[in-house]
Amino acid sequence: MTTMKRIAGELGVSITTVSKVLNNREDIGHATRARVLAKVAELGYQPNAVARSLTLRRTHTLGIVIPDLMHSFFVEIVAGLESVASARGFGLLLCSSNEDPAKERDEIEILRQRQVDGIVLASANAAANSDLLQRLSAMGIGLVMIDRDDHPAVRCDRVITDDEEVGRLATAHLIEQGCKAVAHIAGPAIAHAKRRADGYRAALKANGIRGRAEWIAHGGFKDADGYRAMNHLLSVTPRVDGVFAANDPAAIGAMRAIWEAGLRVPEDLKVVGAGHIAMGDLLRVPLTTVSWSREDQGKRAGELLFDRLGPEAPARFRRIIIPPELVVRESTKR
């Protein structure tokens, strides 16, 4: 079996020199590096990954915990992160919390036991698990919060969008399309859902519309939540003529409730979602949405994590905001 000792002996260099070349250290000359790599290729040497991780105190593995494996929004984030990780020779362990804080805690504990070098997290709950997340930093495990901006006491890098602007863009568009009674299907009690509701209220106020408490239905992020919330909104009188749902699945559920009630989209009710999920343009009535780049979110999260894991980690934690934009389709056309 080929070993570093054999490579060093055949080249007349030290084992330390061979190790530095294999670990891409910069204090090795180009000629020596080329000789070592050529000999490695000639002998077909494969470093022992376990031994290497123990020596470097790195497993070259990242973990990512997302709320929903079926939601294309998060799949695109994972794809962006994976492209950055694989380019640096890192693997990815994917976990889902299913929006359950207890399951999220279990998944994070599993990743910690696997000794991942860093974790990207779209948190499931605003209050739960802050203690565990704070311990990760103390253990030297890199952490980036993505999409969701909860756990304010946890010191880490973050990649989000401007969620208040998401709500403002969606609601202002409905008003521009002639809606006078704009409802909102709110998300769960987490920071970015609350900010989208703040943007909704701000757009109503900016356009001189006095909001009504019954125009806000507390739903969630799944199509069943949107369906249930929309059925409640359809009982409000006078009837609302536009609805901004906290995300696209909730908007799709809302449209199903509208159609079942014998009403039309957009003629009777105009609908806007958020997140720009895949296939949203292939619905029975293509969905107007507010979009931002999920791939960029994943890539930026990976870049922040590798900066944090590097030899010269930034002194300050960074906050990257991916700007949102409106994507207009048939669900809001006049």
mmCIF file of C-alpha atoms in Angstrom, residues 7 11-14 16-18 20-22 27-40:
data_model
loop_
_atom_site.group_PDB
_atom_site.id
_atom_site.type_symbol
_atom_site.label_atom_id
_atom_site.label_comp_id
_atom_site.label_asym_id
_atom_site.label_seq_id
_atom_site.Cartn_x
_atom_site.Cartn_y
_atom_site.Cartn_z
ATOM 1 C CA ILE A 7 6.383 8.966 -1.545
ATOM 2 C CA LEU A 11 11.527 11.733 -3.815
ATOM 3 C CA GLY A 12 14.134 12.311 -1.122
ATOM 4 C CA VAL A 13 11.957 14.792 0.782
ATOM 5 C CA SER A 14 10.440 14.767 4.268
ATOM 6 C CA THR A 16 6.125 16.851 6.357
ATOM 7 C CA THR A 17 6.771 18.222 2.866
ATOM 8 C CA VAL A 18 4.479 15.614 1.299
ATOM 9 C CA LYS A 20 2.005 20.125 3.212
ATOM 10 C CA VAL A 21 1.582 19.563 -0.523
ATOM 11 C CA LEU A 22 -1.455 17.318 0.004
ATOM 12 C CA ASP A 27 5.022 27.409 2.039
ATOM 13 C CA ILE A 28 6.106 24.818 -0.553
ATOM 14 C CA GLY A 29 7.895 25.792 -3.756
ATOM 15 C CA HIS A 30 6.260 25.198 -7.141
ATOM 16 C CA ALA A 31 8.915 22.722 -8.312
ATOM 17 C CA THR A 32 8.673 20.603 -5.153
ATOM 18 C CA ARG A 33 4.882 20.702 -5.257
ATOM 19 C CA ALA A 34 4.885 19.528 -8.872
ATOM 20 C CA ARG A 35 7.263 16.635 -8.092
ATOM 21 C CA VAL A 36 5.154 15.473 -5.147
ATOM 22 C CA LEU A 37 1.877 15.665 -7.061
ATOM 23 C CA ALA A 38 3.386 13.792 -9.989
ATOM 24 C CA LYS A 39 4.568 10.994 -7.684
ATOM 25 C CA VAL A 40 1.157 10.890 -5.965
#
